[in-house]
mmCIF file of C-alpha atoms in Angstrom:
data_model
loop_
_atom_site.group_PDB
_atom_site.id
_atom_site.type_symbol
_atom_site.label_atom_id
_atom_site.label_comp_id
_atom_site.label_asym_id
_atom_site.label_seq_id
_atom_site.Cartn_x
_atom_site.Cartn_y
_atom_site.Cartn_z
ATOM 1 C CA MET C 1 -4.335 -16.549 -28.361
ATOM 2 C CA THR C 2 -7.999 -15.702 -27.966
ATOM 3 C CA ASP C 3 -9.018 -12.281 -29.272
ATOM 4 C CA ASN C 4 -10.821 -10.275 -26.601
ATOM 5 C CA ALA C 5 -13.726 -8.225 -27.980
ATOM 6 C CA PRO C 6 -14.189 -4.874 -26.201
ATOM 7 C CA ALA C 7 -17.148 -4.372 -23.927
ATOM 8 C CA ASP C 8 -17.686 -1.052 -25.742
ATOM 9 C CA PRO C 9 -16.765 -1.449 -29.431
ATOM 10 C CA SER C 10 -17.170 2.248 -30.229
ATOM 11 C CA PRO C 11 -14.059 4.407 -30.574
ATOM 12 C CA ASP C 12 -12.888 6.463 -27.645
ATOM 13 C CA PRO C 13 -15.089 9.565 -27.914
ATOM 14 C CA SER C 14 -12.771 11.865 -25.996
ATOM 15 C CA PRO C 15 -11.159 14.709 -27.961
ATOM 16 C CA ALA C 16 -7.763 13.979 -26.473
ATOM 17 C CA PRO C 17 -4.616 15.189 -28.203
ATOM 18 C CA SER C 18 -2.606 12.690 -30.203
ATOM 19 C CA SER C 19 0.592 12.993 -28.215
ATOM 20 C CA ALA C 20 1.823 13.876 -24.767
ATOM 21 C CA PRO C 21 2.275 17.642 -24.401
ATOM 22 C CA GLY C 22 5.841 18.618 -25.239
ATOM 23 C CA THR C 23 6.960 15.193 -26.486
ATOM 24 C CA GLY C 24 5.569 14.887 -29.999
ATOM 25 C CA ILE C 25 5.140 11.175 -29.160
ATOM 26 C CA PRO C 26 1.675 9.779 -29.966
ATOM 27 C CA TYR C 27 0.618 7.277 -27.332
ATOM 28 C CA ASP C 28 -2.314 5.289 -26.058
ATOM 29 C CA ALA C 29 -2.968 4.506 -22.411
ATOM 30 C CA VAL C 30 -3.928 1.147 -20.909
ATOM 31 C CA VAL C 31 -5.123 1.262 -17.293
ATOM 32 C CA LEU C 32 -5.517 -1.974 -15.346
ATOM 33 C CA ALA C 33 -8.347 -1.584 -12.837
ATOM 34 C CA GLY C 34 -9.835 -5.052 -12.418
ATOM 35 C CA GLY C 35 -7.835 -6.620 -9.592
ATOM 36 C CA ALA C 36 -9.449 -8.383 -6.646
ATOM 37 C CA ALA C 37 -7.949 -5.998 -4.010
ATOM 38 C CA ARG C 38 -7.623 -8.832 -1.496
ATOM 39 C CA ARG C 39 -5.400 -6.740 0.802
ATOM 40 C CA LEU C 40 -8.229 -4.193 0.957
ATOM 41 C CA GLY C 41 -10.705 -6.852 1.965
ATOM 42 C CA GLY C 42 -12.171 -6.991 -1.534
ATOM 43 C CA ALA C 43 -13.054 -3.277 -1.556
ATOM 44 C CA ASP C 44 -13.569 -1.467 -4.848
ATOM 45 C CA LYS C 45 -10.020 -0.107 -4.974
ATOM 46 C CA PRO C 46 -10.318 2.011 -8.163
ATOM 47 C CA GLY C 47 -13.301 3.759 -6.561
ATOM 48 C CA VAL C 48 -11.593 4.531 -3.244
ATOM 49 C CA ARG C 49 -11.292 8.296 -2.888
ATOM 50 C CA VAL C 50 -8.035 10.054 -2.112
ATOM 51 C CA GLY C 51 -8.211 13.822 -1.978
ATOM 52 C CA GLY C 52 -11.906 13.652 -2.844
ATOM 53 C CA ARG C 53 -11.333 11.841 -6.159
ATOM 54 C CA PRO C 54 -11.471 8.123 -7.006
ATOM 55 C CA LEU C 55 -8.061 6.578 -7.545
ATOM 56 C CA LEU C 56 -9.025 5.621 -11.098
ATOM 57 C CA ASP C 57 -9.937 9.219 -11.979
ATOM 58 C CA ARG C 58 -6.619 10.429 -10.605
ATOM 59 C CA VAL C 59 -4.773 8.026 -12.908
ATOM 60 C CA LEU C 60 -6.945 8.968 -15.878
ATOM 61 C CA ALA C 61 -6.068 12.630 -15.301
ATOM 62 C CA ALA C 62 -2.366 11.757 -15.463
ATOM 63 C CA CYS C 63 -2.755 10.188 -18.921
ATOM 64 C CA ALA C 64 -5.192 12.756 -20.303
ATOM 65 C CA GLY C 65 -2.825 13.373 -23.236
ATOM 66 C CA ALA C 66 -3.385 9.884 -24.655
ATOM 67 C CA ALA C 67 -4.887 9.572 -28.117
ATOM 68 C CA GLY C 68 -7.030 6.752 -26.740
ATOM 69 C CA THR C 69 -7.492 5.297 -23.261
ATOM 70 C CA VAL C 70 -8.512 1.714 -22.499
ATOM 71 C CA VAL C 71 -9.474 0.627 -18.990
ATOM 72 C CA VAL C 72 -9.404 -3.106 -18.304
ATOM 73 C CA ALA C 73 -12.245 -3.571 -15.816
ATOM 74 C CA GLU C 74 -16.000 -3.647 -15.579
ATOM 75 C CA PRO C 75 -17.400 -0.309 -16.837
ATOM 76 C CA ARG C 76 -18.127 2.417 -14.304
ATOM 77 C CA PRO C 77 -18.614 6.198 -14.359
ATOM 78 C CA THR C 78 -15.331 8.055 -14.920
ATOM 79 C CA ALA C 79 -14.284 11.693 -15.086
ATOM 80 C CA ARG C 80 -13.488 11.412 -18.803
ATOM 81 C CA PRO C 81 -14.560 9.030 -21.589
ATOM 82 C CA VAL C 82 -12.609 5.777 -22.018
ATOM 83 C CA ARG C 83 -13.005 2.401 -23.708
ATOM 84 C CA TRP C 84 -13.627 -0.694 -21.607
ATOM 85 C CA THR C 85 -12.573 -4.308 -21.971
ATOM 86 C CA ARG C 86 -11.839 -7.352 -19.813
ATOM 87 C CA GLU C 87 -9.221 -10.058 -19.840
ATOM 88 C CA GLU C 88 -10.398 -13.559 -20.682
ATOM 89 C CA PRO C 89 -11.243 -15.154 -18.360
ATOM 90 C CA PRO C 90 -11.866 -12.299 -15.876
ATOM 91 C CA GLY C 91 -9.316 -12.492 -13.083
ATOM 92 C CA ALA C 92 -6.675 -14.108 -15.295
ATOM 93 C CA GLY C 93 -4.011 -11.745 -13.976
ATOM 94 C CA PRO C 94 -2.153 -8.589 -15.012
ATOM 95 C CA VAL C 95 -0.399 -10.000 -18.093
ATOM 96 C CA ALA C 96 -3.691 -11.209 -19.560
ATOM 97 C CA ALA C 97 -5.311 -7.878 -18.650
ATOM 98 C CA LEU C 98 -2.509 -5.952 -20.331
ATOM 99 C CA ASP C 99 -2.895 -8.056 -23.465
ATOM 100 C CA ALA C 100 -6.644 -7.386 -23.563
ATOM 101 C CA GLY C 101 -6.129 -3.645 -23.253
ATOM 102 C CA LEU C 102 -3.300 -3.490 -25.770
ATOM 103 C CA ARG C 103 -5.520 -5.081 -28.425
ATOM 104 C CA LEU C 104 -7.593 -1.882 -28.503
ATOM 105 C CA THR C 105 -4.624 0.425 -29.109
ATOM 106 C CA ASP C 106 -2.884 1.447 -32.305
ATOM 107 C CA ALA C 107 -0.348 4.136 -31.340
ATOM 108 C CA GLY C 108 3.348 3.379 -31.542
ATOM 109 C CA CYS C 109 3.739 3.777 -27.781
ATOM 110 C CA ALA C 110 1.561 2.606 -24.912
ATOM 111 C CA VAL C 111 1.617 3.928 -21.369
ATOM 112 C CA VAL C 112 0.540 1.126 -19.026
ATOM 113 C CA LEU C 113 -0.714 2.062 -15.566
ATOM 114 C CA SER C 114 -2.365 0.480 -12.577
ATOM 115 C CA ALA C 115 -5.422 2.241 -11.183
ATOM 116 C CA ASP C 116 -4.085 2.806 -7.656
ATOM 117 C CA LEU C 117 -1.452 5.533 -8.110
ATOM 118 C CA PRO C 118 -2.567 8.614 -6.138
ATOM 119 C CA PHE C 119 0.508 10.729 -6.927
ATOM 120 C CA LEU C 120 0.964 9.990 -10.610
ATOM 121 C CA ASP C 121 0.768 13.103 -12.799
ATOM 122 C CA GLU C 122 1.170 14.159 -16.415
ATOM 123 C CA GLY C 123 4.764 15.180 -15.762
ATOM 124 C CA THR C 124 5.690 11.607 -14.849
ATOM 125 C CA VAL C 125 4.017 10.243 -17.990
ATOM 126 C CA LEU C 126 5.983 12.797 -20.006
ATOM 127 C CA ARG C 127 9.252 11.679 -18.382
ATOM 128 C CA LEU C 128 8.537 8.035 -19.183
ATOM 129 C CA LEU C 129 7.750 8.765 -22.829
ATOM 130 C CA THR C 130 10.808 10.985 -23.211
ATOM 131 C CA GLU C 131 13.075 8.350 -21.685
ATOM 132 C CA LEU C 132 11.559 5.696 -23.955
ATOM 133 C CA ARG C 133 12.240 7.816 -27.034
ATOM 134 C CA GLU C 134 15.755 8.902 -26.092
ATOM 135 C CA SER C 135 16.980 5.549 -24.784
ATOM 136 C CA GLY C 136 15.896 3.420 -27.736
ATOM 137 C CA ALA C 137 14.712 0.772 -25.255
ATOM 138 C CA ASP C 138 11.534 -1.283 -25.542
ATOM 139 C CA ALA C 139 10.215 -0.068 -22.196
ATOM 140 C CA ALA C 140 10.767 2.741 -19.696
ATOM 141 C CA LEU C 141 9.773 1.580 -16.207
ATOM 142 C CA LEU C 142 9.356 3.674 -13.091
ATOM 143 C CA THR C 143 11.224 2.345 -10.057
ATOM 144 C CA ASP C 144 10.092 2.754 -6.456
ATOM 145 C CA ALA C 145 11.932 3.921 -3.344
ATOM 146 C CA ASP C 146 13.642 0.519 -3.046
ATOM 147 C CA GLY C 147 14.724 0.464 -6.699
ATOM 148 C CA ARG C 148 12.159 -2.154 -7.712
ATOM 149 C CA ASP C 149 10.761 -2.100 -11.243
ATOM 150 C CA GLN C 150 7.131 -1.039 -11.628
ATOM 151 C CA PRO C 151 5.939 -2.511 -14.957
ATOM 152 C CA LEU C 152 2.476 -1.030 -14.363
ATOM 153 C CA VAL C 153 3.869 2.507 -14.294
ATOM 154 C CA ALA C 154 5.673 2.366 -17.612
ATOM 155 C CA ALA C 155 5.841 3.379 -21.263
ATOM 156 C CA TYR C 156 6.318 0.675 -23.909
ATOM 157 C CA ARG C 157 6.964 0.467 -27.615
ATOM 158 C CA THR C 158 3.740 -1.180 -28.665
ATOM 159 C CA ALA C 159 5.232 -3.472 -31.311
ATOM 160 C CA ALA C 160 7.851 -4.855 -28.910
ATOM 161 C CA LEU C 161 5.248 -5.352 -26.186
ATOM 162 C CA ARG C 162 2.899 -7.216 -28.521
ATOM 163 C CA GLU C 163 5.726 -9.446 -29.711
ATOM 164 C CA ALA C 164 6.677 -10.297 -26.130
ATOM 165 C CA LEU C 165 3.051 -11.050 -25.205
ATOM 166 C CA ASP C 166 2.605 -13.307 -28.236
ATOM 167 C CA ALA C 167 5.801 -15.202 -27.404
ATOM 168 C CA LEU C 168 4.662 -15.733 -23.787
ATOM 169 C CA ALA C 169 1.256 -16.963 -24.942
ATOM 170 C CA VAL C 170 2.864 -19.541 -27.205
ATOM 171 C CA GLU C 171 5.385 -20.641 -24.584
ATOM 172 C CA HIS C 172 2.826 -21.029 -21.776
ATOM 173 C CA ASP C 173 -0.254 -21.914 -23.815
ATOM 174 C CA GLY C 174 -1.924 -18.662 -22.743
ATOM 175 C CA LEU C 175 -1.276 -15.762 -20.394
ATOM 176 C CA THR C 176 -3.421 -16.684 -17.399
ATOM 177 C CA GLY C 177 -1.621 -16.288 -14.081
ATOM 178 C CA LEU C 178 1.734 -15.201 -15.514
ATOM 179 C CA PRO C 179 3.721 -12.659 -13.477
ATOM 180 C CA LEU C 180 4.697 -9.372 -15.070
ATOM 181 C CA ARG C 181 8.408 -10.067 -14.586
ATOM 182 C CA ARG C 182 8.136 -12.754 -17.274
ATOM 183 C CA LEU C 183 7.032 -10.060 -19.675
ATOM 184 C CA THR C 184 9.610 -7.414 -18.843
ATOM 185 C CA ALA C 185 12.419 -9.988 -18.861
ATOM 186 C CA ALA C 186 11.915 -10.311 -22.626
ATOM 187 C CA LEU C 187 12.275 -6.552 -23.231
ATOM 188 C CA ARG C 188 15.110 -4.045 -23.358
ATOM 189 C CA VAL C 189 14.333 -1.879 -20.348
ATOM 190 C CA THR C 190 15.399 1.554 -19.136
ATOM 191 C CA ARG C 191 14.440 2.902 -15.725
ATOM 192 C CA VAL C 192 13.151 6.195 -14.276
ATOM 193 C CA PRO C 193 13.388 6.500 -10.472
ATOM 194 C CA ASP C 194 10.410 8.169 -8.769
ATOM 195 C CA ALA C 195 9.474 7.088 -5.267
ATOM 196 C CA LEU C 196 6.400 9.312 -5.037
ATOM 197 C CA ALA C 197 4.750 8.663 -8.414
ATOM 198 C CA SER C 198 5.286 4.903 -8.020
ATOM 199 C CA PHE C 199 3.541 4.839 -4.621
ATOM 200 C CA ASP C 200 0.538 2.527 -4.951
ATOM 201 C CA CYS C 201 -2.318 1.778 -2.580
ATOM 202 C CA ASP C 202 -2.348 -1.927 -1.801
ATOM 203 C CA THR C 203 -3.571 -1.652 1.798
ATOM 204 C CA TRP C 204 -5.742 0.642 3.905
ATOM 205 C CA ASP C 205 -2.554 1.884 5.572
ATOM 206 C CA ASP C 206 -1.285 2.953 2.142
ATOM 207 C CA ILE C 207 -4.530 4.814 1.512
ATOM 208 C CA SER C 208 -4.302 6.518 4.906
ATOM 209 C CA ARG C 209 -0.761 7.659 4.152
ATOM 210 C CA ALA C 210 -1.795 8.992 0.753
ATOM 211 C CA ARG C 211 -4.713 10.900 2.244
ATOM 212 C CA ALA C 212 -2.494 12.370 4.953
ATOM 213 C CA ARG C 213 0.127 13.532 2.473
ATOM 214 C CA ILE C 214 -2.457 15.231 0.269
ATOM 215 C CA ARG C 215 -3.691 17.226 3.252
ATOM 216 C CA GLU C 216 -0.199 18.527 4.022
ATOM 217 C CA HIS C 217 0.228 22.263 3.604
ATOM 218 C CA GLY C 218 2.275 22.063 0.415
ATOM 219 C CA HIS C 219 -0.302 19.940 -1.413
ATOM 220 C CA VAL C 220 -3.754 20.611 -0.039
ATOM 221 C CA LEU C 221 -4.632 23.750 -2.015
ATOM 222 C CA ASN C 222 -3.895 22.334 -5.468
ATOM 223 C CA GLU C 223 -5.520 19.027 -4.532
ATOM 224 C CA TRP C 224 -8.645 20.796 -3.315
ATOM 225 C CA ILE C 225 -8.954 23.034 -6.385
ATOM 226 C CA THR C 226 -8.490 20.026 -8.673
ATOM 227 C CA ALA C 227 -11.116 18.066 -6.755
ATOM 228 C CA VAL C 228 -13.588 20.965 -6.965
ATOM 229 C CA LYS C 229 -13.052 21.379 -10.714
ATOM 230 C CA ASN C 230 -13.542 17.649 -11.176
ATOM 231 C CA GLU C 231 -16.732 17.673 -9.088
ATOM 232 C CA LEU C 232 -18.163 20.635 -11.019
ATOM 233 C CA GLY C 233 -17.037 19.439 -14.442
ATOM 234 C CA ILE C 234 -14.805 22.482 -14.975
ATOM 235 C CA ASP C 235 -11.845 22.111 -17.318
ATOM 236 C CA LEU C 236 -10.020 25.380 -16.737
ATOM 237 C CA ASP C 237 -6.526 26.222 -15.545
ATOM 238 C CA VAL C 238 -6.984 28.998 -12.995
ATOM 239 C CA ASP C 239 -4.164 31.010 -11.460
ATOM 240 C CA THR C 240 -5.195 30.518 -7.856
ATOM 241 C CA ARG C 241 -2.747 33.192 -6.717
ATOM 242 C CA VAL C 242 -4.851 35.823 -8.500
ATOM 243 C CA LEU C 243 -8.012 34.767 -6.669
ATOM 244 C CA LEU C 244 -6.189 34.479 -3.352
ATOM 245 C CA ASP C 245 -4.765 37.969 -3.770
ATOM 246 C CA VAL C 246 -8.240 39.357 -4.467
ATOM 247 C CA ALA C 247 -9.673 37.549 -1.440
ATOM 248 C CA ARG C 248 -6.866 38.909 0.738
ATOM 249 C CA ASP C 249 -7.316 42.495 -0.484
ATOM 250 C CA VAL C 250 -11.085 42.376 0.004
ATOM 251 C CA ALA C 251 -10.843 40.769 3.455
ATOM 252 C CA HIS C 252 -8.318 43.394 4.546
ATOM 253 C CA GLY C 253 -9.814 46.453 2.876
ATOM 254 C CA VAL C 254 -13.546 45.762 3.144
ATOM 255 C CA ALA C 255 -14.632 42.923 5.460
ATOM 256 C CA ARG C 256 -13.597 39.320 5.936
ATOM 257 C CA PRO C 257 -16.972 37.795 4.906
ATOM 258 C CA ALA C 258 -16.781 39.781 1.659
ATOM 259 C CA ALA C 259 -13.821 37.689 0.405
ATOM 260 C CA PRO C 260 -15.609 34.453 -0.622
ATOM 261 C CA LEU C 261 -18.609 36.336 -1.979
ATOM 262 C CA THR C 262 -16.317 38.528 -4.074
ATOM 263 C CA THR C 263 -14.431 35.608 -5.608
ATOM 264 C CA PHE C 264 -17.786 34.077 -6.526
ATOM 265 C CA LEU C 265 -18.744 37.307 -8.298
ATOM 266 C CA VAL C 266 -15.367 37.353 -10.093
ATOM 267 C CA GLY C 267 -16.075 33.878 -11.445
ATOM 268 C CA TYR C 268 -19.610 34.823 -12.416
ATOM 269 C CA ALA C 269 -18.395 37.908 -14.287
ATOM 270 C CA ALA C 270 -15.729 35.863 -16.081
ATOM 271 C CA ALA C 271 -18.332 33.296 -17.132
ATOM 272 C CA GLN C 272 -20.471 36.039 -18.658
ATOM 273 C CA GLY C 273 -17.479 37.003 -20.788
ATOM 274 C CA LYS C 274 -15.089 34.572 -22.428
ATOM 275 C CA GLY C 275 -15.107 32.294 -19.415
ATOM 276 C CA ASP C 276 -11.377 31.593 -19.660
ATOM 277 C CA ALA C 277 -8.405 32.222 -17.390
ATOM 278 C CA GLU C 278 -7.773 35.630 -18.952
ATOM 279 C CA ALA C 279 -11.344 36.700 -18.196
ATOM 280 C CA ILE C 280 -10.877 35.656 -14.566
ATOM 281 C CA ALA C 281 -7.625 37.626 -14.322
ATOM 282 C CA GLU C 282 -9.284 40.706 -15.842
ATOM 283 C CA ALA C 283 -12.239 40.576 -13.453
ATOM 284 C CA ALA C 284 -9.922 39.942 -10.507
ATOM 285 C CA GLY C 285 -7.816 42.954 -11.446
ATOM 286 C CA LYS C 286 -10.866 45.220 -11.486
ATOM 287 C CA VAL C 287 -12.001 43.974 -8.089
ATOM 288 C CA ALA C 288 -8.516 44.342 -6.609
ATOM 289 C CA SER C 289 -8.428 47.968 -7.705
ATOM 290 C CA LEU C 290 -11.879 48.522 -6.243
ATOM 291 C CA ALA C 291 -10.790 47.015 -2.919
ATOM 292 C CA LEU C 292 -7.795 49.380 -2.778
ATOM 293 C CA ARG C 293 -10.013 52.378 -3.479
ATOM 294 C CA TRP C 294 -12.449 51.203 -0.826
ATOM 295 C CA GLU C 295 -9.663 50.872 1.734
ATOM 296 C CA ALA C 296 -8.264 54.286 0.805
ATOM 297 C CA GLU C 297 -11.640 55.897 1.471
ATOM 298 C CA HIS C 298 -11.883 54.193 4.833
ATOM 299 C CA SER C 299 -8.380 55.189 5.905
ATOM 300 C CA GLY C 300 -8.729 58.719 4.628
ATOM 301 C CA SER C 301 -5.626 58.478 2.479
ATOM 302 C CA ASP C 302 -7.498 59.835 -0.549
ATOM 303 C CA THR C 303 -8.865 62.889 1.279
ATOM 304 C CA ALA C 304 -8.014 66.167 -0.441
ATOM 305 C CA PRO C 305 -5.483 68.298 1.502
ATOM 306 C CA ASP C 306 -6.865 71.190 3.534
ATOM 307 C CA ALA C 307 -6.982 74.264 1.300
ATOM 308 C CA GLY C 308 -6.056 76.458 4.293
#
């Protein structure tokens, strides 16, 4: 089998943790993002935006706990640092791409993902890794709404995956054009059902459905806040309820246009301090109290009783 040299031979510079939060399982991530996207008319699928963020960045956020992340595609700007490589020859198919990415990993487990999963999150990656550990299988695959295996939304034991890839390369004199089912057939597999996280965007109709779902009431606020933080380069978990409560109190007790300006000032004050979530909560609490005092003055509820 030909060894694929990485396009960027330097180590992954990201300061990512060595294991998924809560699992204690060190893992690397391999993201396949180099397909031809024929059903999208050859569009740049990893760069298509859903909820204001490229599909590739959404997937990279879901595997942010990886010790190292390899993306198999031509290099492009991404929301966090990754390593890049390509299968040989380019366009040789998903099995060859997976092999190229796996060569740049060294953790005992590898999470393998396609780059077109708009609803994948860290919780799903955690479930896959936990199932892999507890089952003793070689692979934990997500299954879609129809019960079909999704080998590109999966966690693998790296040693078993490498052994299966090597065996396929010997049997078929290379990995070009091989379907993924040939690979998973050689592994002991356990399955994790998740119709939403396994939803992938193969067509423009799929992308339209994903965009519509994200704009539904139950999703739009978190999606918007995440998109804004990504756009501004902010890595901070903010309790949005605190800011919404402040905005509500100010709009009700002072004036409606004061709400957005006040939340801006809360953020500015927090940044002058520690700049963390606690600083935001402290500043928000002060402003909320001020808004209540302001309203009390207006309503006359704090007027001293008539001495007579």
